[in-house]
Amino acid sequence: MKNLLSIEELTAKEIEKIVTLAAELKKNRAKSPQVLAGQFWALIFNKSSTRTRVSFEVGIRELGGSPMFMSGADMQLGRGEPAKDTARVMGRMVHGAVIRTYAQTDVEEFARFSGIPTINALTDEEHPCQILADLLTIRQRLGGWKGKRVCFLGDGDCNVARSWIWAAAKLGFELVIGAPKAFQPDAAFMKRVRTKHVRVEENPLKAVAGCDVLYTDVWVSMGKEAESADRIKVLAPYQIDDVLVSAAKKKAIVMHCLPAYRGKEITNDVMEEHAGVIFDQAENRLHAQKAAIVRMVS
Ligand code: CP
Ligand code: NVA
């Protein structure tokens, strides 16, 4: 695996390998392989971040490399320099790149023109690093994803939902997308995925029934701020509250990729009650991304 641009591009075998290695790296954190010794990795972010930025900066250092954080707005990119020209410059100076931006085509183009290992740190279409960390969390909490049913509630067409849909299609677990009509996965996208493992359900109570995992994400993804009022109104019935938790399996876990907006996609009570799992997810970003980098450069 040279790049990590999407879950779509990964095979089930590669996902398994990354998650298994992530668990090992987590256990032996003090003895990380120094696969990035002498390397500089650029972190180019066009959107806000806490978890992704910190976990990559720490992870790259733990692997022996030097991260360089750059806000896209402060670069010539922000003044209109094309991504492919930025990529060709970076490709001659740094050894790898981690990019958070809007268009998926920008990270793909960056990877192509830079020629260096490139990681998608979130685009409008996918958030592969998040899902790898979440799979590690599910394996550690539930023993694995085989035979499990995951319910994603909220904006079923956002980047995190799309990466989940690819994960279910590749790994074969059951995924239910609980979302109102306006926020259900795009039909052309679902046609591209072509899977029997994903079901879309408009009724939130029916969506969570029989589920082992209830998962949510912000209702207003970065870049969608102009639609805030509409989204909050239409998505209100999909808030993870005590009623939805009780309608799932008895020992269901609740997951959130964070940042969380209490009182919107999740109640404060549910968030605090399930904080153990939710902050494991955040920590697992570090281990999963280190594992992905090791596989990319070894
Ligand atoms: N979940 C996640 O990617 O968080 P950040 O936006 O803080 O990086
Ligand atoms: N769907 C969210 C994920 C944040 C980590 C967004 O794109 O803003």
PDB file of C-alpha atoms and ligand atoms in Angstrom:
ATOM      1  CA  MET A   1       0.000   0.000   0.000  1.00  0.00           C
ATOM      2  CA  LYS A   2       1.714   3.188  -1.159  1.00  0.00           C
ATOM      3  CA  ASN A   3      -1.027   5.666  -0.199  1.00  0.00           C
ATOM      4  CA  LEU A   4      -3.992   5.728   2.154  1.00  0.00           C
ATOM      5  CA  LEU A   5      -6.555   7.735   0.217  1.00  0.00           C
ATOM      6  CA  SER A   6      -9.798   5.921   1.045  1.00  0.00           C
ATOM      7  CA  ILE A   7     -11.346   2.796   2.535  1.00  0.00           C
ATOM      8  CA  GLU A   8     -12.647   2.178  -0.991  1.00  0.00           C
ATOM      9  CA  GLU A   9      -9.110   1.460  -2.199  1.00  0.00           C
ATOM     10  CA  LEU A  10      -8.222  -0.947   0.619  1.00  0.00           C
ATOM     11  CA  THR A  11      -8.746  -4.691   0.498  1.00  0.00           C
ATOM     12  CA  ALA A  12     -10.266  -6.559   3.447  1.00  0.00           C
ATOM     13  CA  LYS A  13      -6.869  -8.188   3.968  1.00  0.00           C
ATOM     14  CA  GLU A  14      -5.077  -4.830   4.155  1.00  0.00           C
ATOM     15  CA  ILE A  15      -7.636  -3.468   6.632  1.00  0.00           C
ATOM     16  CA  GLU A  16      -7.144  -6.578   8.803  1.00  0.00           C
ATOM     17  CA  LYS A  17      -3.376  -6.149   8.692  1.00  0.00           C
ATOM     18  CA  ILE A  18      -3.515  -2.478   9.654  1.00  0.00           C
ATOM     19  CA  VAL A  19      -5.868  -3.126  12.580  1.00  0.00           C
ATOM     20  CA  THR A  20      -3.780  -6.070  13.821  1.00  0.00           C
ATOM     21  CA  LEU A  21      -0.554  -4.065  13.614  1.00  0.00           C
ATOM     22  CA  ALA A  22      -2.265  -1.101  15.315  1.00  0.00           C
ATOM     23  CA  ALA A  23      -3.119  -3.302  18.315  1.00  0.00           C
ATOM     24  CA  GLU A  24       0.522  -4.449  18.516  1.00  0.00           C
ATOM     25  CA  LEU A  25       1.865  -0.889  18.285  1.00  0.00           C
ATOM     26  CA  LYS A  26      -0.593   0.151  20.995  1.00  0.00           C
ATOM     27  CA  LYS A  27       0.731  -2.576  23.317  1.00  0.00           C
ATOM     28  CA  ASN A  28       4.377  -1.688  22.668  1.00  0.00           C
ATOM     29  CA  ARG A  29       4.099   2.049  22.340  1.00  0.00           C
ATOM     30  CA  ALA A  30       7.528   2.705  23.847  1.00  0.00           C
ATOM     31  CA  LYS A  31       9.165   0.496  21.199  1.00  0.00           C
ATOM     32  CA  SER A  32       7.797   1.917  17.948  1.00  0.00           C
ATOM     33  CA  PRO A  33       9.711   0.858  14.831  1.00  0.00           C
ATOM     34  CA  GLN A  34      11.794   3.794  13.582  1.00  0.00           C
ATOM     35  CA  VAL A  35      10.588   3.463   9.997  1.00  0.00           C
ATOM     36  CA  LEU A  36      10.548   7.234   9.441  1.00  0.00           C
ATOM     37  CA  ALA A  37      14.076   7.930  10.744  1.00  0.00           C
ATOM     38  CA  GLY A  38      15.481  10.917   8.874  1.00  0.00           C
ATOM     39  CA  GLN A  39      12.151  11.647   7.141  1.00  0.00           C
ATOM     40  CA  PHE A  40      10.101  14.851   6.986  1.00  0.00           C
ATOM     41  CA  TRP A  41       6.327  14.527   6.618  1.00  0.00           C
ATOM     42  CA  ALA A  42       4.123  17.482   5.651  1.00  0.00           C
ATOM     43  CA  LEU A  43       0.713  17.876   7.273  1.00  0.00           C
ATOM     44  CA  ILE A  44      -1.356  20.146   5.020  1.00  0.00           C
ATOM     45  CA  PHE A  45      -4.706  21.060   6.569  1.00  0.00           C
ATOM     46  CA  ASN A  46      -7.399  23.139   4.877  1.00  0.00           C
ATOM     47  CA  LYS A  47      -9.937  22.400   7.632  1.00  0.00           C
ATOM     48  CA  SER A  48      -9.842  22.522  11.455  1.00  0.00           C
ATOM     49  CA  SER A  49      -8.605  19.540  13.448  1.00  0.00           C
ATOM     50  CA  THR A  50      -7.684  18.457  16.952  1.00  0.00           C
ATOM     51  CA  ARG A  51      -7.439  14.643  16.948  1.00  0.00           C
ATOM     52  CA  THR A  52      -6.080  14.139  13.456  1.00  0.00           C
ATOM     53  CA  ARG A  53      -3.412  16.791  13.757  1.00  0.00           C
ATOM     54  CA  VAL A  54      -2.222  15.712  17.217  1.00  0.00           C
ATOM     55  CA  SER A  55      -2.273  11.991  16.433  1.00  0.00           C
ATOM     56  CA  PHE A  56      -0.263  12.468  13.232  1.00  0.00           C
ATOM     57  CA  GLU A  57       2.254  14.842  14.816  1.00  0.00           C
ATOM     58  CA  VAL A  58       2.817  12.466  17.746  1.00  0.00           C
ATOM     59  CA  GLY A  59       2.674   9.315  15.609  1.00  0.00           C
ATOM     60  CA  ILE A  60       5.187  10.526  13.019  1.00  0.00           C
ATOM     61  CA  ARG A  61       7.581  11.511  15.819  1.00  0.00           C
ATOM     62  CA  GLU A  62       7.139   8.140  17.533  1.00  0.00           C
ATOM     63  CA  LEU A  63       8.092   6.457  14.254  1.00  0.00           C
ATOM     64  CA  GLY A  64      11.282   8.534  14.147  1.00  0.00           C
ATOM     65  CA  GLY A  65      10.179  11.182  11.636  1.00  0.00           C
ATOM     66  CA  SER A  66       9.661  14.962  11.737  1.00  0.00           C
ATOM     67  CA  PRO A  67       6.170  16.313  11.064  1.00  0.00           C
ATOM     68  CA  MET A  68       5.709  19.802   9.570  1.00  0.00           C
ATOM     69  CA  PHE A  69       2.240  21.274  10.079  1.00  0.00           C
ATOM     70  CA  MET A  70       1.033  23.735   7.456  1.00  0.00           C
ATOM     71  CA  SER A  71      -2.306  25.437   7.310  1.00  0.00           C
ATOM     72  CA  GLY A  72      -3.452  25.476   3.690  1.00  0.00           C
ATOM     73  CA  ALA A  73      -4.725  29.026   4.169  1.00  0.00           C
ATOM     74  CA  ASP A  74      -1.184  30.233   4.939  1.00  0.00           C
ATOM     75  CA  MET A  75       0.302  28.484   1.934  1.00  0.00           C
ATOM     76  CA  GLN A  76       0.192  29.700  -1.663  1.00  0.00           C
ATOM     77  CA  LEU A  77      -2.493  26.993  -2.026  1.00  0.00           C
ATOM     78  CA  GLY A  78      -4.767  29.394  -0.171  1.00  0.00           C
ATOM     79  CA  ARG A  79      -4.083  32.036  -2.830  1.00  0.00           C
ATOM     80  CA  GLY A  80      -4.908  29.706  -5.680  1.00  0.00           C
ATOM     81  CA  GLU A  81      -1.698  27.774  -6.430  1.00  0.00           C
ATOM     82  CA  PRO A  82      -2.893  24.469  -7.900  1.00  0.00           C
ATOM     83  CA  ALA A  83      -2.650  21.345  -5.711  1.00  0.00           C
ATOM     84  CA  LYS A  84      -0.635  19.593  -8.434  1.00  0.00           C
ATOM     85  CA  ASP A  85       2.071  22.297  -8.363  1.00  0.00           C
ATOM     86  CA  THR A  86       2.198  22.239  -4.544  1.00  0.00           C
ATOM     87  CA  ALA A  87       2.481  18.445  -4.816  1.00  0.00           C
ATOM     88  CA  ARG A  88       5.433  18.604  -7.201  1.00  0.00           C
ATOM     89  CA  VAL A  89       7.285  20.984  -4.872  1.00  0.00           C
ATOM     90  CA  MET A  90       6.550  18.859  -1.793  1.00  0.00           C
ATOM     91  CA  GLY A  91       7.565  15.685  -3.618  1.00  0.00           C
ATOM     92  CA  ARG A  92      11.070  17.065  -4.026  1.00  0.00           C
ATOM     93  CA  MET A  93      11.511  18.055  -0.387  1.00  0.00           C
ATOM     94  CA  VAL A  94       9.513  15.860   1.986  1.00  0.00           C
ATOM     95  CA  HIS A  95       9.037  12.111   2.279  1.00  0.00           C
ATOM     96  CA  GLY A  96       5.309  11.862   2.926  1.00  0.00           C
ATOM     97  CA  ALA A  97       2.164  13.978   3.199  1.00  0.00           C
ATOM     98  CA  VAL A  98      -1.009  13.974   5.279  1.00  0.00           C
ATOM     99  CA  ILE A  99      -3.753  16.100   3.756  1.00  0.00           C
ATOM    100  CA  ARG A 100      -7.097  17.329   5.103  1.00  0.00           C
ATOM    101  CA  THR A 101      -9.145  19.130   2.505  1.00  0.00           C
ATOM    102  CA  TYR A 102     -12.458  19.319   0.624  1.00  0.00           C
ATOM    103  CA  ALA A 103     -12.259  17.474  -2.706  1.00  0.00           C
ATOM    104  CA  GLN A 104     -11.188  13.827  -2.797  1.00  0.00           C
ATOM    105  CA  THR A 105      -9.708  14.535  -6.231  1.00  0.00           C
ATOM    106  CA  ASP A 106      -7.243  16.961  -4.595  1.00  0.00           C
ATOM    107  CA  VAL A 107      -5.661  14.254  -2.419  1.00  0.00           C
ATOM    108  CA  GLU A 108      -5.641  11.849  -5.363  1.00  0.00           C
ATOM    109  CA  GLU A 109      -3.984  14.474  -7.538  1.00  0.00           C
ATOM    110  CA  PHE A 110      -1.497  15.289  -4.779  1.00  0.00           C
ATOM    111  CA  ALA A 111      -0.514  11.627  -4.474  1.00  0.00           C
ATOM    112  CA  ARG A 112      -0.088  11.324  -8.234  1.00  0.00           C
ATOM    113  CA  PHE A 113       1.947  14.488  -8.781  1.00  0.00           C
ATOM    114  CA  SER A 114       4.076  14.338  -5.612  1.00  0.00           C
ATOM    115  CA  GLY A 115       5.010  10.681  -5.943  1.00  0.00           C
ATOM    116  CA  ILE A 116       5.377  10.468  -2.144  1.00  0.00           C
ATOM    117  CA  PRO A 117       3.240   8.404   0.271  1.00  0.00           C
ATOM    118  CA  THR A 118       0.047  10.411   0.806  1.00  0.00           C
ATOM    119  CA  ILE A 119      -2.649  10.015   3.456  1.00  0.00           C
ATOM    120  CA  ASN A 120      -6.206  11.326   3.320  1.00  0.00           C
ATOM    121  CA  ALA A 121      -6.761  12.968   6.717  1.00  0.00           C
ATOM    122  CA  LEU A 122     -10.416  13.712   5.778  1.00  0.00           C
ATOM    123  CA  THR A 123     -12.058  14.951   2.609  1.00  0.00           C
ATOM    124  CA  ASP A 124     -15.713  15.609   1.831  1.00  0.00           C
ATOM    125  CA  GLU A 125     -15.914  12.018   0.584  1.00  0.00           C
ATOM    126  CA  GLU A 126     -13.998   9.873   3.053  1.00  0.00           C
ATOM    127  CA  HIS A 127     -12.317   9.747   6.452  1.00  0.00           C
ATOM    128  CA  PRO A 128     -10.366   6.470   6.226  1.00  0.00           C
ATOM    129  CA  CYS A 129      -8.108   7.096   9.257  1.00  0.00           C
ATOM    130  CA  GLN A 130     -11.175   7.445  11.488  1.00  0.00           C
ATOM    131  CA  ILE A 131     -12.722   4.172  10.389  1.00  0.00           C
ATOM    132  CA  LEU A 132      -9.441   2.244  10.865  1.00  0.00           C
ATOM    133  CA  ALA A 133      -9.279   3.528  14.456  1.00  0.00           C
ATOM    134  CA  ASP A 134     -12.959   2.685  14.969  1.00  0.00           C
ATOM    135  CA  LEU A 135     -12.456  -0.866  13.722  1.00  0.00           C
ATOM    136  CA  LEU A 136      -9.613  -1.287  16.219  1.00  0.00           C
ATOM    137  CA  THR A 137     -11.938   0.004  18.942  1.00  0.00           C
ATOM    138  CA  ILE A 138     -14.695  -2.415  17.929  1.00  0.00           C
ATOM    139  CA  ARG A 139     -12.235  -5.309  17.886  1.00  0.00           C
ATOM    140  CA  GLN A 140     -10.979  -4.387  21.358  1.00  0.00           C
ATOM    141  CA  ARG A 141     -14.450  -3.816  22.818  1.00  0.00           C
ATOM    142  CA  LEU A 142     -16.521  -6.471  21.047  1.00  0.00           C
ATOM    143  CA  GLY A 143     -13.874  -8.984  19.959  1.00  0.00           C
ATOM    144  CA  GLY A 144     -14.290  -8.161  16.257  1.00  0.00           C
ATOM    145  CA  TRP A 145     -16.809  -7.018  13.663  1.00  0.00           C
ATOM    146  CA  LYS A 146     -17.777 -10.405  12.207  1.00  0.00           C
ATOM    147  CA  GLY A 147     -21.505 -10.941  12.692  1.00  0.00           C
ATOM    148  CA  LYS A 148     -21.924  -7.530  14.321  1.00  0.00           C
ATOM    149  CA  ARG A 149     -24.498  -4.929  13.328  1.00  0.00           C
ATOM    150  CA  VAL A 150     -23.433  -1.281  13.312  1.00  0.00           C
ATOM    151  CA  CYS A 151     -25.920   1.588  13.036  1.00  0.00           C
ATOM    152  CA  PHE A 152     -24.726   4.969  11.773  1.00  0.00           C
ATOM    153  CA  LEU A 153     -27.237   7.676  12.735  1.00  0.00           C
ATOM    154  CA  GLY A 154     -27.394  11.184  11.284  1.00  0.00           C
ATOM    155  CA  ASP A 155     -25.975  12.510   8.032  1.00  0.00           C
ATOM    156  CA  GLY A 156     -25.796   9.225   6.166  1.00  0.00           C
ATOM    157  CA  ASP A 157     -24.102  10.799   3.171  1.00  0.00           C
ATOM    158  CA  CYS A 158     -21.158  12.432   4.972  1.00  0.00           C
ATOM    159  CA  ASN A 159     -17.508  11.428   4.735  1.00  0.00           C
ATOM    160  CA  VAL A 160     -17.531   9.246   7.883  1.00  0.00           C
ATOM    161  CA  ALA A 161     -20.737   7.457   6.794  1.00  0.00           C
ATOM    162  CA  ARG A 162     -19.285   6.815   3.341  1.00  0.00           C
ATOM    163  CA  SER A 163     -16.110   5.317   4.800  1.00  0.00           C
ATOM    164  CA  TRP A 164     -18.294   3.107   7.039  1.00  0.00           C
ATOM    165  CA  ILE A 165     -20.276   1.975   4.000  1.00  0.00           C
ATOM    166  CA  TRP A 166     -17.072   0.940   2.231  1.00  0.00           C
ATOM    167  CA  ALA A 167     -15.871  -0.828   5.390  1.00  0.00           C
ATOM    168  CA  ALA A 168     -19.094  -2.869   5.644  1.00  0.00           C
ATOM    169  CA  ALA A 169     -18.930  -3.718   1.942  1.00  0.00           C
ATOM    170  CA  LYS A 170     -15.312  -4.877   2.240  1.00  0.00           C
ATOM    171  CA  LEU A 171     -15.465  -6.634   5.617  1.00  0.00           C
ATOM    172  CA  GLY A 172     -18.975  -8.051   5.393  1.00  0.00           C
ATOM    173  CA  PHE A 173     -20.485  -6.852   8.664  1.00  0.00           C
ATOM    174  CA  GLU A 174     -24.008  -5.432   8.712  1.00  0.00           C
ATOM    175  CA  LEU A 175     -24.368  -1.632   8.556  1.00  0.00           C
ATOM    176  CA  VAL A 176     -27.641   0.227   8.966  1.00  0.00           C
ATOM    177  CA  ILE A 177     -27.736   3.883   7.973  1.00  0.00           C
ATOM    178  CA  GLY A 178     -30.439   5.587  10.052  1.00  0.00           C
ATOM    179  CA  ALA A 179     -31.161   8.856   8.278  1.00  0.00           C
ATOM    180  CA  PRO A 180     -34.000  10.985   6.910  1.00  0.00           C
ATOM    181  CA  LYS A 181     -34.556  10.974   3.137  1.00  0.00           C
ATOM    182  CA  ALA A 182     -32.540  14.166   2.584  1.00  0.00           C
ATOM    183  CA  PHE A 183     -29.462  12.706   4.287  1.00  0.00           C
ATOM    184  CA  GLN A 184     -29.451   9.173   2.990  1.00  0.00           C
ATOM    185  CA  PRO A 185     -26.455   7.953   0.971  1.00  0.00           C
ATOM    186  CA  ASP A 186     -26.393   9.258  -2.571  1.00  0.00           C
ATOM    187  CA  ALA A 187     -27.921   6.758  -5.031  1.00  0.00           C
ATOM    188  CA  ALA A 188     -25.023   6.930  -7.507  1.00  0.00           C
ATOM    189  CA  PHE A 189     -22.584   6.299  -4.656  1.00  0.00           C
ATOM    190  CA  MET A 190     -24.531   3.242  -3.454  1.00  0.00           C
ATOM    191  CA  LYS A 191     -24.597   1.943  -7.011  1.00  0.00           C
ATOM    192  CA  ARG A 192     -20.811   2.219  -7.090  1.00  0.00           C
ATOM    193  CA  VAL A 193     -20.458   0.365  -3.771  1.00  0.00           C
ATOM    194  CA  ARG A 194     -22.929  -2.378  -4.782  1.00  0.00           C
ATOM    195  CA  THR A 195     -23.224  -4.191  -1.459  1.00  0.00           C
ATOM    196  CA  LYS A 196     -25.813  -6.275   0.337  1.00  0.00           C
ATOM    197  CA  HIS A 197     -24.298  -5.456   3.711  1.00  0.00           C
ATOM    198  CA  VAL A 198     -25.752  -1.934   3.988  1.00  0.00           C
ATOM    199  CA  ARG A 199     -29.420  -1.141   4.707  1.00  0.00           C
ATOM    200  CA  VAL A 200     -30.881   2.369   4.804  1.00  0.00           C
ATOM    201  CA  GLU A 201     -33.670   2.939   7.349  1.00  0.00           C
ATOM    202  CA  GLU A 202     -35.624   6.134   7.855  1.00  0.00           C
ATOM    203  CA  ASN A 203     -37.204   5.163  11.178  1.00  0.00           C
ATOM    204  CA  PRO A 204     -34.543   5.673  13.897  1.00  0.00           C
ATOM    205  CA  LEU A 205     -36.075   3.105  16.279  1.00  0.00           C
ATOM    206  CA  LYS A 206     -36.123   0.464  13.548  1.00  0.00           C
ATOM    207  CA  ALA A 207     -32.587   1.465  12.530  1.00  0.00           C
ATOM    208  CA  VAL A 208     -31.069   0.758  15.956  1.00  0.00           C
ATOM    209  CA  ALA A 209     -33.019  -2.453  16.669  1.00  0.00           C
ATOM    210  CA  GLY A 210     -30.661  -5.428  17.057  1.00  0.00           C
ATOM    211  CA  CYS A 211     -27.533  -3.274  16.736  1.00  0.00           C
ATOM    212  CA  ASP A 212     -24.270  -3.898  18.612  1.00  0.00           C
ATOM    213  CA  VAL A 213     -22.880  -0.436  17.858  1.00  0.00           C
ATOM    214  CA  LEU A 214     -24.613   2.936  17.676  1.00  0.00           C
ATOM    215  CA  TYR A 215     -22.396   5.450  15.884  1.00  0.00           C
ATOM    216  CA  THR A 216     -22.837   9.120  15.193  1.00  0.00           C
ATOM    217  CA  ASP A 217     -20.982  12.114  13.791  1.00  0.00           C
ATOM    218  CA  VAL A 218     -21.649  15.853  13.772  1.00  0.00           C
ATOM    219  CA  TRP A 219     -24.752  16.888  11.876  1.00  0.00           C
ATOM    220  CA  VAL A 220     -22.976  19.830  10.260  1.00  0.00           C
ATOM    221  CA  SER A 221     -19.749  18.695   8.629  1.00  0.00           C
ATOM    222  CA  MET A 222     -17.005  21.208   7.890  1.00  0.00           C
ATOM    223  CA  GLY A 223     -17.979  23.168   4.803  1.00  0.00           C
ATOM    224  CA  LYS A 224     -21.736  22.688   5.369  1.00  0.00           C
ATOM    225  CA  GLU A 225     -22.176  25.493   7.900  1.00  0.00           C
ATOM    226  CA  ALA A 226     -24.631  27.411   5.672  1.00  0.00           C
ATOM    227  CA  GLU A 227     -27.073  24.473   6.008  1.00  0.00           C
ATOM    228  CA  SER A 228     -26.879  24.328   9.833  1.00  0.00           C
ATOM    229  CA  ALA A 229     -30.450  25.350  10.688  1.00  0.00           C
ATOM    230  CA  ASP A 230     -32.036  22.930   8.216  1.00  0.00           C
ATOM    231  CA  ARG A 231     -29.799  20.046   9.206  1.00  0.00           C
ATOM    232  CA  ILE A 232     -30.418  20.465  12.931  1.00  0.00           C
ATOM    233  CA  LYS A 233     -34.174  20.464  12.355  1.00  0.00           C
ATOM    234  CA  VAL A 234     -34.357  17.466  10.037  1.00  0.00           C
ATOM    235  CA  LEU A 235     -31.809  15.347  11.931  1.00  0.00           C
ATOM    236  CA  ALA A 236     -33.282  15.929  15.425  1.00  0.00           C
ATOM    237  CA  PRO A 237     -35.102  12.539  15.589  1.00  0.00           C
ATOM    238  CA  TYR A 238     -31.763  10.772  15.030  1.00  0.00           C
ATOM    239  CA  GLN A 239     -30.114  12.114  18.195  1.00  0.00           C
ATOM    240  CA  ILE A 240     -28.594   9.268  20.247  1.00  0.00           C
ATOM    241  CA  ASP A 241     -30.489   9.531  23.515  1.00  0.00           C
ATOM    242  CA  ASP A 242     -31.571   7.055  26.194  1.00  0.00           C
ATOM    243  CA  VAL A 243     -34.576   5.981  24.124  1.00  0.00           C
ATOM    244  CA  LEU A 244     -32.487   4.974  21.101  1.00  0.00           C
ATOM    245  CA  VAL A 245     -29.838   3.325  23.285  1.00  0.00           C
ATOM    246  CA  SER A 246     -32.534   1.216  25.017  1.00  0.00           C
ATOM    247  CA  ALA A 247     -33.921   0.200  21.630  1.00  0.00           C
ATOM    248  CA  ALA A 248     -30.555  -1.287  20.559  1.00  0.00           C
ATOM    249  CA  LYS A 249     -29.029  -4.542  21.864  1.00  0.00           C
ATOM    250  CA  LYS A 250     -28.661  -4.668  25.626  1.00  0.00           C
ATOM    251  CA  LYS A 251     -24.868  -4.362  25.650  1.00  0.00           C
ATOM    252  CA  ALA A 252     -24.613  -2.061  22.626  1.00  0.00           C
ATOM    253  CA  ILE A 253     -21.698   0.350  22.621  1.00  0.00           C
ATOM    254  CA  VAL A 254     -22.047   3.993  21.565  1.00  0.00           C
ATOM    255  CA  MET A 255     -19.369   5.528  19.373  1.00  0.00           C
ATOM    256  CA  HIS A 256     -18.661   9.066  18.164  1.00  0.00           C
ATOM    257  CA  CYS A 257     -15.772  10.187  15.965  1.00  0.00           C
ATOM    258  CA  LEU A 258     -15.758  13.564  17.736  1.00  0.00           C
ATOM    259  CA  PRO A 259     -15.972  16.537  18.065  1.00  0.00           C
ATOM    260  CA  ALA A 260     -19.345  16.023  19.810  1.00  0.00           C
ATOM    261  CA  TYR A 261     -22.125  18.576  19.996  1.00  0.00           C
ATOM    262  CA  ARG A 262     -24.088  17.614  23.080  1.00  0.00           C
ATOM    263  CA  GLY A 263     -27.798  18.219  22.720  1.00  0.00           C
ATOM    264  CA  LYS A 264     -27.522  17.792  18.933  1.00  0.00           C
ATOM    265  CA  GLU A 265     -26.389  14.374  17.637  1.00  0.00           C
ATOM    266  CA  ILE A 266     -25.931  12.949  21.160  1.00  0.00           C
ATOM    267  CA  THR A 267     -27.223  13.817  24.623  1.00  0.00           C
ATOM    268  CA  ASN A 268     -24.823  14.800  27.383  1.00  0.00           C
ATOM    269  CA  ASP A 269     -25.890  11.764  29.453  1.00  0.00           C
ATOM    270  CA  VAL A 270     -25.245   9.237  26.687  1.00  0.00           C
ATOM    271  CA  MET A 271     -21.963  10.913  25.783  1.00  0.00           C
ATOM    272  CA  GLU A 272     -20.677  10.757  29.360  1.00  0.00           C
ATOM    273  CA  GLU A 273     -21.941   7.235  29.976  1.00  0.00           C
ATOM    274  CA  HIS A 274     -20.084   5.964  26.901  1.00  0.00           C
ATOM    275  CA  ALA A 275     -17.032   8.225  27.195  1.00  0.00           C
ATOM    276  CA  GLY A 276     -14.757   5.209  27.779  1.00  0.00           C
ATOM    277  CA  VAL A 277     -15.367   3.846  24.290  1.00  0.00           C
ATOM    278  CA  ILE A 278     -15.559   7.270  22.633  1.00  0.00           C
ATOM    279  CA  PHE A 279     -12.175   8.416  23.931  1.00  0.00           C
ATOM    280  CA  ASP A 280     -10.657   5.003  23.120  1.00  0.00           C
ATOM    281  CA  GLN A 281     -11.669   5.790  19.550  1.00  0.00           C
ATOM    282  CA  ALA A 282      -9.827   9.105  19.754  1.00  0.00           C
ATOM    283  CA  GLU A 283      -6.696   7.454  21.186  1.00  0.00           C
ATOM    284  CA  ASN A 284      -6.840   4.671  18.623  1.00  0.00           C
ATOM    285  CA  ARG A 285      -6.365   7.261  15.881  1.00  0.00           C
ATOM    286  CA  LEU A 286      -2.718   7.384  16.942  1.00  0.00           C
ATOM    287  CA  HIS A 287      -2.156   3.624  16.831  1.00  0.00           C
ATOM    288  CA  ALA A 288      -4.131   2.994  13.631  1.00  0.00           C
ATOM    289  CA  GLN A 289      -2.360   5.777  11.734  1.00  0.00           C
ATOM    290  CA  LYS A 290       1.055   4.611  12.905  1.00  0.00           C
ATOM    291  CA  ALA A 291       0.159   1.130  11.653  1.00  0.00           C
ATOM    292  CA  ALA A 292      -0.953   2.507   8.284  1.00  0.00           C
ATOM    293  CA  ILE A 293       2.291   4.477   7.922  1.00  0.00           C
ATOM    294  CA  VAL A 294       4.409   1.433   8.812  1.00  0.00           C
ATOM    295  CA  ARG A 295       2.609  -0.576   6.115  1.00  0.00           C
ATOM    296  CA  MET A 296       3.026   2.245   3.599  1.00  0.00           C
ATOM    297  CA  VAL A 297       6.762   2.698   4.022  1.00  0.00           C
ATOM    298  CA  SER A 298       7.953  -0.836   4.817  1.00  0.00           C
TER     299      SER A 298
HETATM  300  N1   CP B   1     -12.436  12.875  14.403  1.00  0.00           N
HETATM  301  C1   CP B   1     -11.579  13.764  13.882  1.00  0.00           C
HETATM  302  O1   CP B   1     -11.082  13.636  12.755  1.00  0.00           O
HETATM  303  O2   CP B   1     -11.311  14.814  14.707  1.00  0.00           O
HETATM  304  P1   CP B   1     -10.564  16.162  14.308  1.00  0.00           P
HETATM  305  O3   CP B   1     -11.455  16.901  13.343  1.00  0.00           O
HETATM  306  O4   CP B   1     -10.404  16.901  15.604  1.00  0.00           O
HETATM  307  O5   CP B   1      -9.256  15.849  13.684  1.00  0.00           O
HETATM  308  N1  NVA B   2     -18.166  14.669   9.159  1.00  0.00           N
HETATM  309  C1  NVA B   2     -17.320  15.503   9.977  1.00  0.00           C
HETATM  310  C2  NVA B   2     -16.213  14.722  10.577  1.00  0.00           C
HETATM  311  C3  NVA B   2     -15.382  15.467  11.580  1.00  0.00           C
HETATM  312  C4  NVA B   2     -14.242  14.660  12.095  1.00  0.00           C
HETATM  313  C5  NVA B   2     -16.782  16.663   9.139  1.00  0.00           C
HETATM  314  O1  NVA B   2     -16.428  16.438   7.980  1.00  0.00           O
HETATM  315  O2  NVA B   2     -16.726  17.778   9.651  1.00  0.00           O
END
